[in-house]
Amino acid sequence: MLVVIRGAGDLATGIALRLWRAHIRVVMTDMERPTAIRRTVCFSQAIVHGETTVEDVTAKRAETPEVVLDILKSGCIPVLADPEGTCIPMLEPDAVVDAILAKKNLGTKITDAPVVIGVGPGFTAGVDCHAVVETMRGHYLGRVIHEGSAIPNTGIPGLIGGFAGERVLRAPADGVFHQLLDIGAQVKIGDVAATVNGEPMLCTLDGVLRGILADGTPVFKGMKAGDIDPRCEIKHCYCASDKALAVGGGVLEAVLTLTGALK
């Protein structure tokens, strides 16, 4: 079985880990310049560095769809710089998973593959995909929806360690992001994690810097640019999150259920 995952950020990476460990072949796509925050747990970094490893799985950049099979045979996940998903008709996957997490559908169609799964808000099962997987933290996280849509985006991050919106660091201005602190750094309220055009991006609580944009990333004022984990567990910076794996479990269930129904 072959599954194409659109997106290669932290949630998409959790999905890929679940599928890969269930012996399902995975191909991922993302932008040429990924804007993932939790870069240490994102397969999108294979586009930037040529290859990257998350937990025990390695991903490699695929320059063209033609080399995908060779990378899969080497035991690695291919990642293409292909935000439009133009490789999908060429690869003819058994399933497509839209895990871009744009809070809206950016072009995925129910006809893209025999099984199409939307992750999070912006999709309607039976209209633009066959199933939707819930991404909102809480009772329904990771559930597979066969009719209807996921819970609408609230704009408020889920609670971690008793904090929600305070965890997120946002670019203080339009311009080019200048990273000062690395992922895994222990921070205090008021520490300067980065600057944009000389304006500081201040830490909003005590904890561990779990994610931060790469130096040189173009940003706009208010753009999500960092993430603080108040639980202060540095090892959390280097493994997939509970949310990513829960969503990944839902996608795995949907893929197996729906592809099995086709037989």
mmCIF file of C-alpha atoms in Angstrom:
data_model
loop_
_atom_site.group_PDB
_atom_site.id
_atom_site.type_symbol
_atom_site.label_atom_id
_atom_site.label_comp_id
_atom_site.label_asym_id
_atom_site.label_seq_id
_atom_site.Cartn_x
_atom_site.Cartn_y
_atom_site.Cartn_z
ATOM 1 C CA MET A 1 0.000 0.000 0.000
ATOM 2 C CA LEU A 2 1.188 3.511 -0.807
ATOM 3 C CA VAL A 3 -0.042 6.654 0.980
ATOM 4 C CA VAL A 4 0.823 10.236 0.032
ATOM 5 C CA ILE A 5 0.704 12.684 2.960
ATOM 6 C CA ARG A 6 0.351 16.327 1.984
ATOM 7 C CA GLY A 7 2.304 18.273 4.598
ATOM 8 C CA ALA A 8 5.347 17.183 6.601
ATOM 9 C CA GLY A 9 5.057 19.236 9.803
ATOM 10 C CA ASP A 10 4.881 17.776 13.303
ATOM 11 C CA LEU A 11 1.340 16.371 13.077
ATOM 12 C CA ALA A 12 1.932 15.020 9.583
ATOM 13 C CA THR A 13 5.139 13.426 10.889
ATOM 14 C CA GLY A 14 3.232 11.717 13.700
ATOM 15 C CA ILE A 15 0.854 10.359 11.061
ATOM 16 C CA ALA A 16 3.769 9.133 8.959
ATOM 17 C CA LEU A 17 5.326 7.376 11.950
ATOM 18 C CA ARG A 18 2.082 5.515 12.706
ATOM 19 C CA LEU A 19 1.625 4.406 9.091
ATOM 20 C CA TRP A 20 5.292 3.517 8.527
ATOM 21 C CA ARG A 21 5.436 1.381 11.660
ATOM 22 C CA ALA A 22 2.342 -0.460 10.408
ATOM 23 C CA HIS A 23 4.363 -1.354 7.267
ATOM 24 C CA ILE A 24 2.550 1.107 5.020
ATOM 25 C CA ARG A 25 4.710 2.898 2.468
ATOM 26 C CA VAL A 26 4.575 6.670 2.872
ATOM 27 C CA VAL A 27 5.503 9.595 0.625
ATOM 28 C CA MET A 28 5.293 13.161 1.963
ATOM 29 C CA THR A 29 5.145 16.598 0.349
ATOM 30 C CA ASP A 30 5.778 20.099 1.684
ATOM 31 C CA MET A 31 6.977 23.553 0.632
ATOM 32 C CA GLU A 32 10.469 24.254 -0.693
ATOM 33 C CA ARG A 33 10.980 26.437 2.406
ATOM 34 C CA PRO A 34 9.021 24.705 5.193
ATOM 35 C CA THR A 35 7.697 26.895 8.024
ATOM 36 C CA ALA A 36 7.413 24.167 10.662
ATOM 37 C CA ILE A 37 7.998 25.316 14.257
ATOM 38 C CA ARG A 38 8.863 21.967 15.865
ATOM 39 C CA ARG A 39 11.659 21.320 13.399
ATOM 40 C CA THR A 40 13.307 18.546 15.446
ATOM 41 C CA VAL A 41 10.240 16.332 14.916
ATOM 42 C CA CYS A 42 9.304 17.281 11.353
ATOM 43 C CA PHE A 43 10.116 15.235 8.264
ATOM 44 C CA SER A 44 9.868 18.505 6.307
ATOM 45 C CA GLN A 45 13.461 19.119 7.393
ATOM 46 C CA ALA A 46 14.536 16.481 4.861
ATOM 47 C CA ILE A 47 13.759 19.090 2.194
ATOM 48 C CA VAL A 48 16.110 21.543 3.908
ATOM 49 C CA HIS A 49 18.959 19.216 4.908
ATOM 50 C CA GLY A 50 18.649 16.331 2.461
ATOM 51 C CA GLU A 51 17.638 13.893 5.166
ATOM 52 C CA THR A 52 16.410 13.894 8.753
ATOM 53 C CA THR A 53 15.535 11.335 11.407
ATOM 54 C CA VAL A 54 12.616 11.509 13.837
ATOM 55 C CA GLU A 55 12.704 8.864 16.561
ATOM 56 C CA ASP A 56 13.810 5.741 14.658
ATOM 57 C CA VAL A 57 12.627 6.668 11.158
ATOM 58 C CA THR A 58 14.652 8.500 8.504
ATOM 59 C CA ALA A 59 13.255 10.634 5.691
ATOM 60 C CA LYS A 60 15.155 11.752 2.593
ATOM 61 C CA ARG A 61 14.510 14.504 0.088
ATOM 62 C CA ALA A 62 13.236 13.208 -3.252
ATOM 63 C CA GLU A 63 14.192 15.571 -6.053
ATOM 64 C CA THR A 64 11.600 14.061 -8.414
ATOM 65 C CA PRO A 65 8.723 11.565 -8.175
ATOM 66 C CA GLU A 66 10.816 9.157 -10.252
ATOM 67 C CA VAL A 67 13.240 8.506 -7.354
ATOM 68 C CA VAL A 68 10.497 7.872 -4.772
ATOM 69 C CA LEU A 69 10.527 4.094 -5.183
ATOM 70 C CA ASP A 70 14.303 3.916 -4.789
ATOM 71 C CA ILE A 71 14.120 5.868 -1.516
ATOM 72 C CA LEU A 72 11.325 3.630 -0.256
ATOM 73 C CA LYS A 73 13.396 0.536 -1.103
ATOM 74 C CA SER A 74 16.259 1.981 0.964
ATOM 75 C CA GLY A 75 13.984 1.964 4.029
ATOM 76 C CA CYS A 76 13.412 5.715 4.180
ATOM 77 C CA ILE A 77 10.432 8.023 3.688
ATOM 78 C CA PRO A 78 10.679 10.207 0.554
ATOM 79 C CA VAL A 79 9.792 13.889 0.988
ATOM 80 C CA LEU A 80 9.104 16.025 -2.081
ATOM 81 C CA ALA A 81 9.099 19.807 -2.347
ATOM 82 C CA ASP A 82 5.662 19.760 -3.955
ATOM 83 C CA PRO A 83 3.111 21.899 -2.077
ATOM 84 C CA GLU A 84 0.549 21.550 -4.879
ATOM 85 C CA GLY A 85 0.637 17.755 -4.769
ATOM 86 C CA THR A 86 1.424 17.441 -8.467
ATOM 87 C CA CYS A 87 3.120 14.100 -7.794
ATOM 88 C CA ILE A 88 -0.153 12.442 -6.753
ATOM 89 C CA PRO A 89 -1.455 11.435 -10.221
ATOM 90 C CA MET A 90 2.037 10.211 -11.134
ATOM 91 C CA LEU A 91 2.402 8.037 -8.011
ATOM 92 C CA GLU A 92 -1.186 6.707 -8.089
ATOM 93 C CA PRO A 93 -1.351 6.111 -4.303
ATOM 94 C CA ASP A 94 -3.934 3.970 -2.573
ATOM 95 C CA ALA A 95 -4.697 6.861 -0.228
ATOM 96 C CA VAL A 96 -4.038 10.582 0.110
ATOM 97 C CA VAL A 97 -3.932 12.269 3.514
ATOM 98 C CA ASP A 98 -4.197 16.067 3.626
ATOM 99 C CA ALA A 99 -2.277 17.010 6.778
ATOM 100 C CA ILE A 100 -1.319 20.530 5.718
ATOM 101 C CA LEU A 101 -3.422 21.849 8.639
ATOM 102 C CA ALA A 102 -4.294 25.095 6.891
ATOM 103 C CA LYS A 103 -7.735 25.071 8.614
ATOM 104 C CA LYS A 104 -9.195 24.979 5.098
ATOM 105 C CA ASN A 105 -8.950 22.769 2.042
ATOM 106 C CA LEU A 106 -6.191 24.010 -0.282
ATOM 107 C CA GLY A 107 -7.171 21.817 -3.214
ATOM 108 C CA THR A 108 -7.510 18.205 -2.078
ATOM 109 C CA LYS A 109 -10.342 16.413 -3.899
ATOM 110 C CA ILE A 110 -12.203 13.217 -3.085
ATOM 111 C CA THR A 111 -11.168 11.948 -6.514
ATOM 112 C CA ASP A 112 -7.407 12.271 -5.817
ATOM 113 C CA ALA A 113 -7.160 8.608 -4.754
ATOM 114 C CA PRO A 114 -9.399 5.637 -3.902
ATOM 115 C CA VAL A 115 -9.214 6.835 -0.265
ATOM 116 C CA VAL A 116 -8.837 10.506 0.693
ATOM 117 C CA ILE A 117 -8.566 11.637 4.330
ATOM 118 C CA GLY A 118 -8.715 15.216 5.596
ATOM 119 C CA VAL A 119 -6.990 16.096 8.868
ATOM 120 C CA GLY A 120 -8.626 18.771 11.016
ATOM 121 C CA PRO A 121 -11.027 21.593 10.105
ATOM 122 C CA GLY A 122 -11.790 22.533 6.517
ATOM 123 C CA PHE A 123 -12.906 19.151 5.191
ATOM 124 C CA THR A 124 -16.293 17.445 4.967
ATOM 125 C CA ALA A 125 -16.473 13.656 4.799
ATOM 126 C CA GLY A 126 -18.417 12.600 1.746
ATOM 127 C CA VAL A 127 -17.807 15.893 -0.055
ATOM 128 C CA ASP A 128 -14.076 16.552 -0.488
ATOM 129 C CA CYS A 129 -12.755 13.456 1.299
ATOM 130 C CA HIS A 130 -13.908 10.042 2.495
ATOM 131 C CA ALA A 131 -13.122 10.635 6.177
ATOM 132 C CA VAL A 132 -11.925 13.393 8.495
ATOM 133 C CA VAL A 133 -9.736 12.945 11.579
ATOM 134 C CA GLU A 134 -10.312 15.254 14.560
ATOM 135 C CA THR A 135 -7.342 17.373 15.671
ATOM 136 C CA MET A 136 -8.889 19.354 18.534
ATOM 137 C CA ARG A 137 -7.412 18.379 21.899
ATOM 138 C CA GLY A 138 -10.011 16.828 24.175
ATOM 139 C CA HIS A 139 -12.458 13.963 24.172
ATOM 140 C CA TYR A 140 -12.667 13.599 20.374
ATOM 141 C CA LEU A 141 -8.964 13.931 19.492
ATOM 142 C CA GLY A 142 -7.979 11.361 16.862
ATOM 143 C CA ARG A 143 -11.533 10.172 16.167
ATOM 144 C CA VAL A 144 -12.470 9.248 12.602
ATOM 145 C CA ILE A 145 -15.458 11.132 11.186
ATOM 146 C CA HIS A 146 -17.254 9.420 8.292
ATOM 147 C CA GLU A 147 -20.014 12.020 7.978
ATOM 148 C CA GLY A 148 -19.547 15.744 8.520
ATOM 149 C CA SER A 149 -16.562 17.822 9.601
ATOM 150 C CA ALA A 150 -14.088 18.282 12.423
ATOM 151 C CA ILE A 151 -14.655 20.823 15.207
ATOM 152 C CA PRO A 152 -14.106 24.336 13.765
ATOM 153 C CA ASN A 153 -10.816 26.051 14.534
ATOM 154 C CA THR A 154 -11.058 28.210 17.680
ATOM 155 C CA GLY A 155 -7.730 29.946 17.178
ATOM 156 C CA ILE A 156 -6.776 29.005 20.739
ATOM 157 C CA PRO A 157 -4.029 26.373 21.216
ATOM 158 C CA GLY A 158 -4.864 23.373 23.380
ATOM 159 C CA LEU A 159 -3.862 23.245 27.034
ATOM 160 C CA ILE A 160 -0.385 21.885 27.814
ATOM 161 C CA GLY A 161 0.833 22.061 31.394
ATOM 162 C CA GLY A 162 -2.076 24.388 32.226
ATOM 163 C CA PHE A 163 -1.242 26.932 29.503
ATOM 164 C CA ALA A 164 -2.859 27.546 26.121
ATOM 165 C CA GLY A 165 -2.304 30.713 24.078
ATOM 166 C CA GLU A 166 0.619 31.753 26.261
ATOM 167 C CA ARG A 167 2.667 28.865 24.864
ATOM 168 C CA VAL A 168 2.786 30.323 21.368
ATOM 169 C CA LEU A 169 5.396 32.907 20.392
ATOM 170 C CA ARG A 170 4.507 35.189 17.493
ATOM 171 C CA ALA A 171 6.634 37.308 15.186
ATOM 172 C CA PRO A 172 6.733 40.898 16.493
ATOM 173 C CA ALA A 173 6.923 42.477 13.025
ATOM 174 C CA ASP A 174 7.023 41.854 9.294
ATOM 175 C CA GLY A 175 10.484 40.956 8.001
ATOM 176 C CA VAL A 176 13.159 38.277 8.270
ATOM 177 C CA PHE A 177 13.274 36.079 11.366
ATOM 178 C CA HIS A 178 16.565 36.073 13.302
ATOM 179 C CA GLN A 179 16.702 33.071 15.643
ATOM 180 C CA LEU A 180 18.638 33.603 18.895
ATOM 181 C CA LEU A 181 17.721 30.541 20.981
ATOM 182 C CA ASP A 182 17.735 26.888 19.931
ATOM 183 C CA ILE A 183 15.078 24.249 20.373
ATOM 184 C CA GLY A 184 15.605 22.617 23.783
ATOM 185 C CA ALA A 185 16.722 25.838 25.503
ATOM 186 C CA GLN A 186 15.325 26.457 28.979
ATOM 187 C CA VAL A 187 13.712 29.898 29.028
ATOM 188 C CA LYS A 188 12.189 32.398 31.443
ATOM 189 C CA ILE A 189 9.481 34.992 30.891
ATOM 190 C CA GLY A 190 11.014 37.955 29.101
ATOM 191 C CA ASP A 191 13.932 36.096 27.498
ATOM 192 C CA VAL A 192 14.506 37.152 23.890
ATOM 193 C CA ALA A 193 14.103 34.092 21.668
ATOM 194 C CA ALA A 194 14.468 35.904 18.336
ATOM 195 C CA THR A 195 14.249 39.272 16.640
ATOM 196 C CA VAL A 196 12.553 40.581 13.506
ATOM 197 C CA ASN A 197 13.952 43.843 12.123
ATOM 198 C CA GLY A 198 15.455 44.501 15.540
ATOM 199 C CA GLU A 199 12.183 43.963 17.424
ATOM 200 C CA PRO A 200 12.428 41.241 20.107
ATOM 201 C CA MET A 201 10.237 38.158 20.295
ATOM 202 C CA LEU A 202 9.910 37.682 24.046
ATOM 203 C CA CYS A 203 9.237 34.415 25.847
ATOM 204 C CA THR A 204 5.782 34.498 27.405
ATOM 205 C CA LEU A 205 6.304 31.913 30.161
ATOM 206 C CA ASP A 206 8.932 29.728 31.821
ATOM 207 C CA GLY A 207 9.676 26.397 30.223
ATOM 208 C CA VAL A 208 11.530 24.716 27.372
ATOM 209 C CA LEU A 209 11.619 26.121 23.848
ATOM 210 C CA ARG A 210 9.961 23.223 22.048
ATOM 211 C CA GLY A 211 9.909 24.871 18.632
ATOM 212 C CA ILE A 212 11.139 27.947 16.791
ATOM 213 C CA LEU A 213 11.304 29.035 13.165
ATOM 214 C CA ALA A 214 14.596 28.671 11.350
ATOM 215 C CA ASP A 215 16.870 31.675 11.048
ATOM 216 C CA GLY A 216 16.210 33.650 7.872
ATOM 217 C CA THR A 217 12.538 32.707 7.516
ATOM 218 C CA PRO A 218 10.375 35.513 6.070
ATOM 219 C CA VAL A 219 7.568 36.300 8.550
ATOM 220 C CA PHE A 220 4.642 38.627 9.034
ATOM 221 C CA LYS A 221 3.600 40.281 12.280
ATOM 222 C CA GLY A 222 1.612 37.851 14.430
ATOM 223 C CA MET A 223 2.799 34.751 12.571
ATOM 224 C CA LYS A 224 3.349 31.725 14.802
ATOM 225 C CA ALA A 225 7.110 31.580 15.269
ATOM 226 C CA GLY A 226 7.809 29.607 18.461
ATOM 227 C CA ASP A 227 6.373 27.248 21.059
ATOM 228 C CA ILE A 228 7.203 26.941 24.773
ATOM 229 C CA ASP A 229 6.485 23.768 26.727
ATOM 230 C CA PRO A 230 5.889 24.603 30.419
ATOM 231 C CA ARG A 231 6.411 20.974 31.458
ATOM 232 C CA CYS A 232 10.199 21.507 31.095
ATOM 233 C CA GLU A 233 10.870 18.040 29.658
ATOM 234 C CA ILE A 234 13.664 18.569 27.133
ATOM 235 C CA LYS A 235 13.180 15.068 25.692
ATOM 236 C CA HIS A 236 9.713 16.130 24.500
ATOM 237 C CA CYS A 237 11.492 18.325 21.934
ATOM 238 C CA TYR A 238 12.859 15.254 20.170
ATOM 239 C CA CYS A 239 9.902 12.885 19.897
ATOM 240 C CA ALA A 240 6.444 13.044 18.361
ATOM 241 C CA SER A 241 3.788 14.567 20.610
ATOM 242 C CA ASP A 242 0.818 12.804 22.162
ATOM 243 C CA LYS A 243 -1.449 14.801 19.840
ATOM 244 C CA ALA A 244 0.510 13.877 16.701
ATOM 245 C CA LEU A 245 0.404 10.177 17.557
ATOM 246 C CA ALA A 246 -3.298 10.299 18.478
ATOM 247 C CA VAL A 247 -4.120 11.912 15.147
ATOM 248 C CA GLY A 248 -1.810 9.433 13.448
ATOM 249 C CA GLY A 249 -3.730 6.574 15.051
ATOM 250 C CA GLY A 250 -6.968 7.979 13.668
ATOM 251 C CA VAL A 251 -5.498 8.253 10.182
ATOM 252 C CA LEU A 252 -4.164 4.691 10.381
ATOM 253 C CA GLU A 253 -7.629 3.467 11.398
ATOM 254 C CA ALA A 254 -9.250 5.362 8.537
ATOM 255 C CA VAL A 255 -6.745 4.122 5.952
ATOM 256 C CA LEU A 256 -7.122 0.477 6.998
ATOM 257 C CA THR A 257 -10.898 0.665 7.294
ATOM 258 C CA LEU A 258 -11.499 2.410 3.989
ATOM 259 C CA THR A 259 -8.940 0.532 1.895
ATOM 260 C CA GLY A 260 -10.268 -2.706 3.350
ATOM 261 C CA ALA A 261 -13.792 -1.725 2.341
ATOM 262 C CA LEU A 262 -12.624 -1.420 -1.272
ATOM 263 C CA LYS A 263 -11.561 -5.062 -1.465
#
